[in-house]
One Martini backbone bead per residue (centre of mass of N, CA, C, O) as a GRO file, in nm:
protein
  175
    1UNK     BB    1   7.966   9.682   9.568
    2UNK     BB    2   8.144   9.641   9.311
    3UNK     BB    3   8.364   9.828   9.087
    4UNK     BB    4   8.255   9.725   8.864
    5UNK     BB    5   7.971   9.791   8.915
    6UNK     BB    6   8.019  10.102   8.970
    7UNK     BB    7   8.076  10.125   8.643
    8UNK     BB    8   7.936   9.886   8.439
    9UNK     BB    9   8.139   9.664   8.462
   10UNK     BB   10   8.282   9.356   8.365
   11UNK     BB   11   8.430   9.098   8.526
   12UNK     BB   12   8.764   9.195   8.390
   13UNK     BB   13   9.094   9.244   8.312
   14UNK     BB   14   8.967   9.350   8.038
   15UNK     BB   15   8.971   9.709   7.982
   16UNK     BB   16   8.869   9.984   7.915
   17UNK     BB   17   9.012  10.309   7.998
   18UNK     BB   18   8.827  10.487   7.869
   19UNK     BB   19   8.575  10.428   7.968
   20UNK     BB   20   8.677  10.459   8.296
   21UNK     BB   21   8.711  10.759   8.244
   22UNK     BB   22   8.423  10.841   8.185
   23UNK     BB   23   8.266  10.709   8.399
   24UNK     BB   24   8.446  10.873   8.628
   25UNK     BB   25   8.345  11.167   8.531
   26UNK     BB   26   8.068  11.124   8.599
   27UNK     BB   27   8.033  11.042   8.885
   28UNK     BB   28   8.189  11.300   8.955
   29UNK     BB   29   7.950  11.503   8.856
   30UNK     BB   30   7.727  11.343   9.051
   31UNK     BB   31   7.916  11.385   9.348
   32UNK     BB   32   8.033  11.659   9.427
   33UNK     BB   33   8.040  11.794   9.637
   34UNK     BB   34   7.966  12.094   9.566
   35UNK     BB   35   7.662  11.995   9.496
   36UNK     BB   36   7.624  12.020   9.820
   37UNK     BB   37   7.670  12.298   9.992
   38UNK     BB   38   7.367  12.309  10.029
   39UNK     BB   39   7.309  12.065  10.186
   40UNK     BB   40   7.285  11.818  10.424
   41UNK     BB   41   7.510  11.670  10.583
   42UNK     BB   42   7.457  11.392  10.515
   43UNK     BB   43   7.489  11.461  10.168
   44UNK     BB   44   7.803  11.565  10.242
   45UNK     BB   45   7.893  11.310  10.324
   46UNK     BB   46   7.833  11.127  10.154
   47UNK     BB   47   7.980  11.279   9.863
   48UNK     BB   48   8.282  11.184  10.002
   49UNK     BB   49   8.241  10.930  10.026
   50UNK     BB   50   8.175  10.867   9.710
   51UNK     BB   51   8.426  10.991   9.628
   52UNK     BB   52   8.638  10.824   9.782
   53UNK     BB   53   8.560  10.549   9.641
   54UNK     BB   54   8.554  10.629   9.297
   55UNK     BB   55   8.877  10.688   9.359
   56UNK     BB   56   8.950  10.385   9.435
   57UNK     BB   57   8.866  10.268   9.219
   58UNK     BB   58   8.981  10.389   8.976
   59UNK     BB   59   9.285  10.285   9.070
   60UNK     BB   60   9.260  10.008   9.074
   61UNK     BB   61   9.162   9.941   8.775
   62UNK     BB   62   9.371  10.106   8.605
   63UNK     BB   63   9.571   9.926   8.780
   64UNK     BB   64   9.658   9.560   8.669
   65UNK     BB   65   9.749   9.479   8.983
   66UNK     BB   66   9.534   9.587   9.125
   67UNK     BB   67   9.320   9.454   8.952
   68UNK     BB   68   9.405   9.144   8.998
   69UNK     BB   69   9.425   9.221   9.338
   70UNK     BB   70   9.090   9.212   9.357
   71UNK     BB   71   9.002   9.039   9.220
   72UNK     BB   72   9.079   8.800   9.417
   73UNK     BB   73   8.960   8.936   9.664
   74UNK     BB   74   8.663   8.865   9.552
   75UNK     BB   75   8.716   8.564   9.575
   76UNK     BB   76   8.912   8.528   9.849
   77UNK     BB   77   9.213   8.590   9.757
   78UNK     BB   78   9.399   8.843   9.967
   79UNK     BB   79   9.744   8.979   9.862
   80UNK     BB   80   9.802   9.268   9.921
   81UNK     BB   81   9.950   9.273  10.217
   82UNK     BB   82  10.147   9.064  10.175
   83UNK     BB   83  10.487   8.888  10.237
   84UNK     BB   84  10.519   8.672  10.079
   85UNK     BB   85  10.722   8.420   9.880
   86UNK     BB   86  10.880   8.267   9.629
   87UNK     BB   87  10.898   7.902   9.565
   88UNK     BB   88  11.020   7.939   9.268
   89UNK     BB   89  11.331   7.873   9.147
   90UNK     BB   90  11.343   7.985   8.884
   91UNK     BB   91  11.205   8.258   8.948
   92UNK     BB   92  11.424   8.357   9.151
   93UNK     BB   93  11.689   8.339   8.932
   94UNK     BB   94  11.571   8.534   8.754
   95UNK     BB   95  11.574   8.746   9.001
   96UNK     BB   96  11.878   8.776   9.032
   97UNK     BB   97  11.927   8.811   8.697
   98UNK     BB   98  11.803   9.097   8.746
   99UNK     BB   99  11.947   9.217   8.955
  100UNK     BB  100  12.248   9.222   8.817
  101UNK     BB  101  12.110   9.359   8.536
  102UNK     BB  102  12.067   9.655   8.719
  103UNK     BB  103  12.336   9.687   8.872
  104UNK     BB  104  12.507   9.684   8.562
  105UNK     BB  105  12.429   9.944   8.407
  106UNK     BB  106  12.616  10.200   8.524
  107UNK     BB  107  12.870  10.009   8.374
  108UNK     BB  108  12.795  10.023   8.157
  109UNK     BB  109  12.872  10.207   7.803
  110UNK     BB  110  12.543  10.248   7.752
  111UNK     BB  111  12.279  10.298   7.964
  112UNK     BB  112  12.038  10.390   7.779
  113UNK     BB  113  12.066  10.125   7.656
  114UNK     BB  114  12.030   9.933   7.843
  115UNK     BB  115  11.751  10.070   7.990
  116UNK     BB  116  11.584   9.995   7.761
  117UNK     BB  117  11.653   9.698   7.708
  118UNK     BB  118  11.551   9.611   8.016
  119UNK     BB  119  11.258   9.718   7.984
  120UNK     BB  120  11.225   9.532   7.734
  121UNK     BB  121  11.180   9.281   7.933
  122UNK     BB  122  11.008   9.376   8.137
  123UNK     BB  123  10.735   9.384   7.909
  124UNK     BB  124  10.757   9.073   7.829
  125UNK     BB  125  10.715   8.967   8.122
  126UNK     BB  126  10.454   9.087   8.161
  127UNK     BB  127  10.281   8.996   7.960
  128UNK     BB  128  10.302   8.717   8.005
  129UNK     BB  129  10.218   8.690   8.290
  130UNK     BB  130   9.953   8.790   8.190
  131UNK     BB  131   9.889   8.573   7.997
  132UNK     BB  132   9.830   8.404   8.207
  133UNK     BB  133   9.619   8.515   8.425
  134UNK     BB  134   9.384   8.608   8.314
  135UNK     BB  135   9.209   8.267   8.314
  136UNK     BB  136   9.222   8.263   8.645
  137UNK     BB  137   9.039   8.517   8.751
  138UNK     BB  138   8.754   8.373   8.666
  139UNK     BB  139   8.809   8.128   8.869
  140UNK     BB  140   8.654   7.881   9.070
  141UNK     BB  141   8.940   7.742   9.160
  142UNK     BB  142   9.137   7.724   9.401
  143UNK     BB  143   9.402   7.601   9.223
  144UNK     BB  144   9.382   7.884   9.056
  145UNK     BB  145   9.397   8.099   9.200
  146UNK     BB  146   9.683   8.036   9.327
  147UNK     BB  147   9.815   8.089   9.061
  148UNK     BB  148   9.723   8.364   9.034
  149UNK     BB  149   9.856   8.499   9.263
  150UNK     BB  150  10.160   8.411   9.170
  151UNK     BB  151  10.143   8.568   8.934
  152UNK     BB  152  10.122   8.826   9.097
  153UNK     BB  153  10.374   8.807   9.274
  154UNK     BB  154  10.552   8.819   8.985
  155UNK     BB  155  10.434   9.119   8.893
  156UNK     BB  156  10.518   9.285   9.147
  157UNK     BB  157  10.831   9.226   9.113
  158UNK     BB  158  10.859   9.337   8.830
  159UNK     BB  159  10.724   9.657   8.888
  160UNK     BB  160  10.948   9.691   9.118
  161UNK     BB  161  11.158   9.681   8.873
  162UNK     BB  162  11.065   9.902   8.736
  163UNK     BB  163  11.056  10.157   8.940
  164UNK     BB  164  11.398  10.131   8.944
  165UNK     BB  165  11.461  10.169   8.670
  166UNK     BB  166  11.357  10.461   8.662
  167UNK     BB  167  11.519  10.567   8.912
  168UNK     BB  168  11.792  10.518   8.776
  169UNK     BB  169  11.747  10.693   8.531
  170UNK     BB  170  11.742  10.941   8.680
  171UNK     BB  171  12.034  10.925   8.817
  172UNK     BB  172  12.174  10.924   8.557
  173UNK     BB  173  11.990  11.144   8.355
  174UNK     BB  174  12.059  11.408   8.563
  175UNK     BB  175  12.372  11.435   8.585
   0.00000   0.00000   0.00000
């Protein structure tokens, strides 16, 4: 059972979260160990087990990264835990040009602005991004799935650079 069965929603990209946190609430209070405390331990170890399912799916599908390469993962393309890098010039190009102004951002005039802005820079670019991606999730060729790979590779690095600049926030903001 694959985790979008596991919840009763169809393998599709675009998820209602409100619904998956309802449906995960439901499930959770289906199988929560406690309701097992006096079953015997067979039934008491599926319920931990089922709880421990429940919530790896439950995290999977509600980040949209997560949810891409799991997508993926289940047409037989899995590259959760690759190292590759992307070999697409203009791509590197931003992605330099995106770290130089990620770590001009402290020697700004006024970094709030700054990083505001860069933010804002940041979803415009996953939106994008995200809009290319999603009809090659649903396809069934080869060379469609390796695009989806693709635009989710150039994905990791974009939430990579907002959790950066989120972090730098902390650090400029908090002294």
């Amino acid at each position: 059972m694959n985790y979008f069965d596991l919840f009763n929603l169809p393998f599709d990209y675009n998820i209602d979260v409100a619904e998956l946190s309802s449906k995960y609430r439901d499930l959770q209070r289906a199988v929560h160990p406690d309701k097992f405390a006096n079953a015997p331990e067979r039934d008491r170890l599926y319920a931990v087990q089922k709880t421990a399912e429940i919530n790896d799916a439950f995290q999977t599908l509600k980040h949209p990264l997560k949810r891409a390469e799991y997508m993926l993962a289940e047409k037989g393309v899995d590259i959760r835990g690759e190292q590759q890098t992307i070999q697409d010039p203009e791509f590197l190009m931003e992605q330099m040009e995106l770290r130089e102004h990620l770590e001009d951002i402290p020697h700004s005039d006024d970094p709030e602005d700054a990083i505001f802005d860069f933010d804002n820079e940041i979803k415009t670019t996953i939106r994008h991004y995200t809009d290319e991606l999603k009809p090659l999730l649903t396809a069934t060729c080869e060379l469609k799935l390796a695009d989806a790979a693709n635009w989710v590779r150039k994905l990791k690095f974009m939430y990579k650079l907002r959790d950066e600049l989120t972090r730098l926030e902390d650090k400029l903001l908090d002294d």
